[in-house]
Every structure is written in C-alpha cells, then in structure tokens.
mmCIF file of C-alpha atoms in Angstrom:
data_model
loop_
_atom_site.group_PDB
_atom_site.id
_atom_site.type_symbol
_atom_site.label_atom_id
_atom_site.label_comp_id
_atom_site.label_asym_id
_atom_site.label_seq_id
_atom_site.Cartn_x
_atom_site.Cartn_y
_atom_site.Cartn_z
ATOM 1 C CA UNK A 1 36.879 107.850 72.603
ATOM 2 C CA UNK A 2 38.394 111.137 74.542
ATOM 3 C CA UNK A 3 39.982 111.377 78.218
ATOM 4 C CA UNK A 4 37.756 111.941 80.615
ATOM 5 C CA UNK A 5 39.035 114.070 83.835
ATOM 6 C CA UNK A 6 37.406 113.905 87.382
ATOM 7 C CA UNK A 7 37.784 116.225 89.993
ATOM 8 C CA UNK A 8 36.686 115.059 93.399
ATOM 9 C CA UNK A 9 36.605 117.857 96.470
ATOM 10 C CA UNK A 10 36.338 116.874 100.315
ATOM 11 C CA UNK A 11 36.245 119.500 102.778
ATOM 12 C CA UNK A 12 38.600 118.678 105.481
ATOM 13 C CA UNK A 13 37.954 118.470 109.668
ATOM 14 C CA UNK A 14 39.966 121.125 111.004
ATOM 15 C CA UNK A 15 43.411 120.742 112.131
ATOM 16 C CA UNK A 16 43.386 116.670 110.499
ATOM 17 C CA UNK A 17 47.067 115.105 111.375
ATOM 18 C CA UNK A 18 49.041 114.759 108.294
ATOM 19 C CA UNK A 19 49.477 111.514 109.058
ATOM 20 C CA UNK A 20 45.726 110.486 109.205
ATOM 21 C CA UNK A 21 45.101 112.388 106.035
ATOM 22 C CA UNK A 22 48.221 110.162 104.373
ATOM 23 C CA UNK A 23 46.476 106.817 105.519
ATOM 24 C CA UNK A 24 43.399 108.069 104.096
ATOM 25 C CA UNK A 25 45.204 108.477 100.321
ATOM 26 C CA UNK A 26 47.586 105.525 100.757
ATOM 27 C CA UNK A 27 43.671 103.424 101.136
ATOM 28 C CA UNK A 28 41.828 105.119 98.355
ATOM 29 C CA UNK A 29 44.985 104.137 96.116
ATOM 30 C CA UNK A 30 45.136 100.990 96.668
ATOM 31 C CA UNK A 31 41.515 100.594 96.365
ATOM 32 C CA UNK A 32 41.910 102.155 92.717
ATOM 33 C CA UNK A 33 44.980 101.028 91.466
ATOM 34 C CA UNK A 34 43.602 97.950 90.016
ATOM 35 C CA UNK A 35 40.286 99.804 88.087
ATOM 36 C CA UNK A 36 40.079 99.009 85.108
ATOM 37 C CA UNK A 37 40.386 102.625 82.508
ATOM 38 C CA UNK A 38 41.509 104.639 85.338
ATOM 39 C CA UNK A 39 44.993 105.878 83.868
ATOM 40 C CA UNK A 40 45.843 108.361 86.347
ATOM 41 C CA UNK A 41 45.468 109.439 89.565
ATOM 42 C CA UNK A 42 46.333 113.056 91.324
ATOM 43 C CA UNK A 43 46.170 114.530 94.774
ATOM 44 C CA UNK A 44 46.079 117.631 96.651
ATOM 45 C CA UNK A 45 45.632 119.368 99.496
ATOM 46 C CA UNK A 46 43.657 122.374 98.898
ATOM 47 C CA UNK A 47 41.968 125.981 99.538
ATOM 48 C CA UNK A 48 38.875 126.913 97.786
ATOM 49 C CA UNK A 49 38.860 130.981 96.859
ATOM 50 C CA UNK A 50 37.712 133.124 98.556
ATOM 51 C CA UNK A 51 36.213 130.895 101.575
ATOM 52 C CA UNK A 52 39.118 129.553 102.234
ATOM 53 C CA UNK A 53 37.697 126.355 103.017
ATOM 54 C CA UNK A 54 40.823 123.421 103.054
ATOM 55 C CA UNK A 55 39.492 120.380 101.805
ATOM 56 C CA UNK A 56 41.387 117.157 99.901
ATOM 57 C CA UNK A 57 41.608 117.160 96.360
ATOM 58 C CA UNK A 58 41.494 113.861 94.053
ATOM 59 C CA UNK A 59 42.170 114.465 90.282
ATOM 60 C CA UNK A 60 41.728 111.424 88.082
ATOM 61 C CA UNK A 61 42.366 110.801 84.289
ATOM 62 C CA UNK A 62 40.119 108.372 82.433
ATOM 63 C CA UNK A 63 40.513 106.396 79.391
ATOM 64 C CA UNK A 64 37.597 107.356 78.435
ATOM 65 C CA UNK A 65 33.512 108.101 79.120
ATOM 66 C CA UNK A 66 32.482 104.618 79.171
ATOM 67 C CA UNK A 67 35.103 103.469 81.519
ATOM 68 C CA UNK A 68 34.304 106.131 83.953
ATOM 69 C CA UNK A 69 30.676 105.481 84.275
ATOM 70 C CA UNK A 70 31.108 101.296 84.535
ATOM 71 C CA UNK A 71 33.138 102.080 87.625
ATOM 72 C CA UNK A 72 30.065 104.665 89.374
ATOM 73 C CA UNK A 73 27.402 101.666 88.220
ATOM 74 C CA UNK A 74 29.659 99.258 90.091
ATOM 75 C CA UNK A 75 29.877 99.692 93.957
ATOM 76 C CA UNK A 76 32.410 102.270 95.123
ATOM 77 C CA UNK A 77 30.626 103.248 98.061
ATOM 78 C CA UNK A 78 34.101 102.685 99.701
ATOM 79 C CA UNK A 79 36.204 106.106 98.550
ATOM 80 C CA UNK A 80 33.504 107.978 100.848
ATOM 81 C CA UNK A 81 33.987 105.798 103.366
ATOM 82 C CA UNK A 82 37.360 105.520 103.803
ATOM 83 C CA UNK A 83 37.522 109.335 103.491
ATOM 84 C CA UNK A 84 35.195 109.920 106.060
ATOM 85 C CA UNK A 85 37.443 109.922 109.376
ATOM 86 C CA UNK A 86 38.125 113.406 108.199
ATOM 87 C CA UNK A 87 35.508 114.780 106.491
ATOM 88 C CA UNK A 88 33.829 117.966 107.727
ATOM 89 C CA UNK A 89 30.213 117.209 106.515
ATOM 90 C CA UNK A 90 29.036 119.360 109.056
ATOM 91 C CA UNK A 91 27.378 121.464 107.121
ATOM 92 C CA UNK A 92 25.346 121.457 103.498
ATOM 93 C CA UNK A 93 27.513 123.140 101.656
ATOM 94 C CA UNK A 94 30.314 121.364 102.624
ATOM 95 C CA UNK A 95 29.472 117.733 101.660
ATOM 96 C CA UNK A 96 32.084 116.184 98.990
ATOM 97 C CA UNK A 97 31.600 116.698 95.612
ATOM 98 C CA UNK A 98 32.665 115.560 92.471
ATOM 99 C CA UNK A 99 32.848 116.770 88.829
ATOM 100 C CA UNK A 100 33.581 115.237 85.670
ATOM 101 C CA UNK A 101 34.486 116.861 82.471
ATOM 102 C CA UNK A 102 35.896 115.557 79.064
ATOM 103 C CA UNK A 103 38.245 118.600 77.676
ATOM 104 C CA UNK A 104 39.588 119.324 74.467
ATOM 105 C CA UNK A 105 43.441 118.248 75.555
ATOM 106 C CA UNK A 106 44.905 117.364 79.142
ATOM 107 C CA UNK A 107 48.427 118.433 77.950
ATOM 108 C CA UNK A 108 48.062 122.095 79.884
ATOM 109 C CA UNK A 109 46.775 120.144 82.981
ATOM 110 C CA UNK A 110 49.720 117.506 83.467
ATOM 111 C CA UNK A 111 51.923 121.293 83.154
ATOM 112 C CA UNK A 112 49.688 121.725 85.943
ATOM 113 C CA UNK A 113 49.536 119.388 88.347
ATOM 114 C CA UNK A 114 53.162 118.810 87.965
ATOM 115 C CA UNK A 115 53.617 122.511 88.772
ATOM 116 C CA UNK A 116 54.271 123.979 92.329
ATOM 117 C CA UNK A 117 50.970 125.434 92.409
ATOM 118 C CA UNK A 118 48.086 124.660 90.883
ATOM 119 C CA UNK A 119 44.638 126.621 90.311
ATOM 120 C CA UNK A 120 41.434 124.842 89.081
ATOM 121 C CA UNK A 121 38.271 125.710 88.684
ATOM 122 C CA UNK A 122 34.959 125.022 85.890
ATOM 123 C CA UNK A 123 32.957 127.619 84.534
ATOM 124 C CA UNK A 124 29.210 126.912 83.605
ATOM 125 C CA UNK A 125 28.012 128.716 80.441
ATOM 126 C CA UNK A 126 24.472 128.720 79.717
ATOM 127 C CA UNK A 127 23.611 126.716 76.375
ATOM 128 C CA UNK A 128 23.037 129.820 74.409
ATOM 129 C CA UNK A 129 25.976 131.801 75.451
ATOM 130 C CA UNK A 130 28.665 132.763 72.899
ATOM 131 C CA UNK A 131 31.856 130.492 74.365
ATOM 132 C CA UNK A 132 34.092 131.888 71.448
ATOM 133 C CA UNK A 133 33.707 135.384 72.088
ATOM 134 C CA UNK A 134 33.560 135.027 75.445
ATOM 135 C CA UNK A 135 36.446 133.070 75.727
ATOM 136 C CA UNK A 136 38.212 135.492 73.675
ATOM 137 C CA UNK A 137 37.367 138.107 76.172
ATOM 138 C CA UNK A 138 38.010 136.358 79.178
ATOM 139 C CA UNK A 139 41.910 135.925 77.881
ATOM 140 C CA UNK A 140 42.599 139.414 76.874
ATOM 141 C CA UNK A 141 41.362 140.469 80.278
ATOM 142 C CA UNK A 142 43.468 137.906 81.785
ATOM 143 C CA UNK A 143 46.340 138.123 79.174
ATOM 144 C CA UNK A 144 48.469 141.070 81.108
ATOM 145 C CA UNK A 145 48.674 138.896 84.498
ATOM 146 C CA UNK A 146 48.225 135.174 83.129
ATOM 147 C CA UNK A 147 51.622 133.901 81.970
ATOM 148 C CA UNK A 148 50.170 132.076 79.037
ATOM 149 C CA UNK A 149 52.227 129.112 79.003
ATOM 150 C CA UNK A 150 50.697 128.336 82.600
ATOM 151 C CA UNK A 151 47.783 128.515 81.507
ATOM 152 C CA UNK A 152 45.376 125.967 80.165
ATOM 153 C CA UNK A 153 41.627 126.380 79.357
ATOM 154 C CA UNK A 154 39.172 124.329 77.540
ATOM 155 C CA UNK A 155 35.675 124.351 76.359
ATOM 156 C CA UNK A 156 33.635 120.720 77.991
ATOM 157 C CA UNK A 157 31.304 118.683 78.609
ATOM 158 C CA UNK A 158 30.835 118.365 82.249
ATOM 159 C CA UNK A 159 28.513 115.951 84.249
ATOM 160 C CA UNK A 160 28.297 115.931 87.868
ATOM 161 C CA UNK A 161 28.272 112.350 88.970
ATOM 162 C CA UNK A 162 25.417 110.495 89.901
ATOM 163 C CA UNK A 163 27.244 108.560 92.916
ATOM 164 C CA UNK A 164 26.047 109.093 96.298
ATOM 165 C CA UNK A 165 28.276 111.717 96.961
ATOM 166 C CA UNK A 166 26.372 114.216 94.593
ATOM 167 C CA UNK A 167 23.042 114.440 92.873
ATOM 168 C CA UNK A 168 22.892 114.547 89.620
ATOM 169 C CA UNK A 169 22.614 117.899 87.905
ATOM 170 C CA UNK A 170 23.281 116.829 83.720
ATOM 171 C CA UNK A 171 25.053 117.456 80.879
ATOM 172 C CA UNK A 172 26.056 121.095 80.200
ATOM 173 C CA UNK A 173 28.797 123.203 78.940
ATOM 174 C CA UNK A 174 31.586 125.291 80.015
ATOM 175 C CA UNK A 175 35.015 125.803 80.801
ATOM 176 C CA UNK A 176 37.971 123.820 82.877
ATOM 177 C CA UNK A 177 40.445 125.982 83.794
ATOM 178 C CA UNK A 178 43.966 124.918 84.942
ATOM 179 C CA UNK A 179 46.515 127.307 86.241
ATOM 180 C CA UNK A 180 50.424 126.531 86.915
ATOM 181 C CA UNK A 181 51.765 128.804 89.490
ATOM 182 C CA UNK A 182 55.209 129.588 91.181
ATOM 183 C CA UNK A 183 52.974 131.056 94.709
ATOM 184 C CA UNK A 184 49.874 130.996 96.365
ATOM 185 C CA UNK A 185 49.184 134.440 95.446
ATOM 186 C CA UNK A 186 49.332 134.398 91.740
ATOM 187 C CA UNK A 187 46.882 131.974 91.868
ATOM 188 C CA UNK A 188 44.715 133.782 94.255
ATOM 189 C CA UNK A 189 44.928 136.875 92.408
ATOM 190 C CA UNK A 190 44.266 134.899 88.902
ATOM 191 C CA UNK A 191 40.853 133.570 90.354
ATOM 192 C CA UNK A 192 39.632 136.951 91.913
ATOM 193 C CA UNK A 193 40.040 138.342 88.849
ATOM 194 C CA UNK A 194 38.537 135.675 86.531
ATOM 195 C CA UNK A 195 35.507 135.756 89.181
ATOM 196 C CA UNK A 196 35.057 139.705 88.327
ATOM 197 C CA UNK A 197 34.764 139.073 84.979
ATOM 198 C CA UNK A 198 32.209 136.382 85.162
ATOM 199 C CA UNK A 199 30.802 138.714 87.573
ATOM 200 C CA UNK A 200 30.753 141.658 85.355
ATOM 201 C CA UNK A 201 29.562 139.688 82.048
ATOM 202 C CA UNK A 202 26.552 138.500 83.589
ATOM 203 C CA UNK A 203 26.248 135.728 81.230
ATOM 204 C CA UNK A 204 27.622 132.163 83.458
ATOM 205 C CA UNK A 205 25.582 130.533 85.479
ATOM 206 C CA UNK A 206 28.045 129.126 87.759
ATOM 207 C CA UNK A 207 31.747 128.863 89.106
ATOM 208 C CA UNK A 208 32.437 125.001 90.161
ATOM 209 C CA UNK A 209 34.755 126.645 93.321
ATOM 210 C CA UNK A 210 37.940 127.846 91.965
ATOM 211 C CA UNK A 211 40.860 125.539 94.448
ATOM 212 C CA UNK A 212 44.839 126.010 94.191
ATOM 213 C CA UNK A 213 46.845 122.844 95.458
ATOM 214 C CA UNK A 214 49.949 121.397 95.443
ATOM 215 C CA UNK A 215 49.863 117.902 93.540
ATOM 216 C CA UNK A 216 51.222 114.509 93.970
ATOM 217 C CA UNK A 217 50.392 111.781 91.647
ATOM 218 C CA UNK A 218 49.740 108.509 93.306
ATOM 219 C CA UNK A 219 50.087 106.491 89.816
#
C-alpha cells in the first residue's frame, strides 16, 4: 500500500522558550517511537504565509493508510495533551489541525525536509477540475522562478483525521506541494506567486496554510 504523509500543525504561544518546545517534542517523540506503521517522524518550527503565525509542524510518514487509521482509532489524546502547554488556542482559527495525504512519491518530500528551508502546502481542487491542465498551467507560470530540482508536487487523495484535534471533512483530491529552498525569501516568493495563480484561475476550493520551516528528523 502507498505511504501516507500526515501534517500536524500547532499554533504556539508567543515567545515560548526553545527549552520548553524541546521538552514537548522529546515527550511526543518518546510516545510515538513504538507506534506500529510509523516509518519516519520530522518536526519543524514553522511560519504560515501570509498570516505570519508561528507554530510547530510535525510530519509523520506512515507505511499505509490502514496503519495510520489504526493509530487514530486507538486512544491517542496524549499528543495534543502533551503539546497543550505551548499551544495558543485563544482563537478558533488557531486550533491544532491535522491533514493526511497519499502522495504519488515521497522522494521530493524527503529531499525538501532535509533542506535549509522547506515550504509545505496543499491545494484542494473541486471534483470536476481538470487536474492535469491545472498543474501544467501552474508549473508553466512558476517555472521561471522555481528550481524544479527542489520542487515536488503530487496529485493526492487527502483527508482530515477524525480525531479530537480536527473534524472530519471527508476525502478529496488535491496537490501536496513541497519546495526545498536555501532561504526564507525564496519560499515566501513561491508561496505568494502560487496563491496569485490559484486566485486568478478561480478553480480551487481551499489552500491549506502554506508554511515554511526548517525540519529535523526525530526518527
């Protein structure tokens, strides 16, 4: 079965100490290490574009959709409970969220996660959208400004995880985009241009918050 990529986002309290964040991450890592079907775990302190919210990204690579679903069907509130101390949940828009994808390939994603700066985003498309034509146009417009060796995008099946962090929105189609960059300005420029393309085409339903972060592998 294909690998599953899960993105978890926690908005962090302003000026939270690095020491406290490190303690929380180590505790989450310890709890997840023995989870069946979890193949890799990454974390990064990220910033959303264009809102500028600072938060913690956790990227989980699962061996299969069945393995991930089994995890979420078991008691697993500890992940949110552990992170509560550093989460800013003062506004409904800042609640923790989790979204999962079955990508065509993880190769570009792994390369992006190993880079200095990683840009992650997901584009939801209406069911009737011509995904091939959409992607061809998007890559043509982005081509001049994007190092395609460092740019990966996959047509994906996606779903929100039906756990306590985020309500189920159902399965849908879209693109998971990941971009490896040497600096934040490049990532911001790509994100800005991407959103301009999408709004002009008027054929997308939602852009999952674009985030840039420097990631470290936890397992």
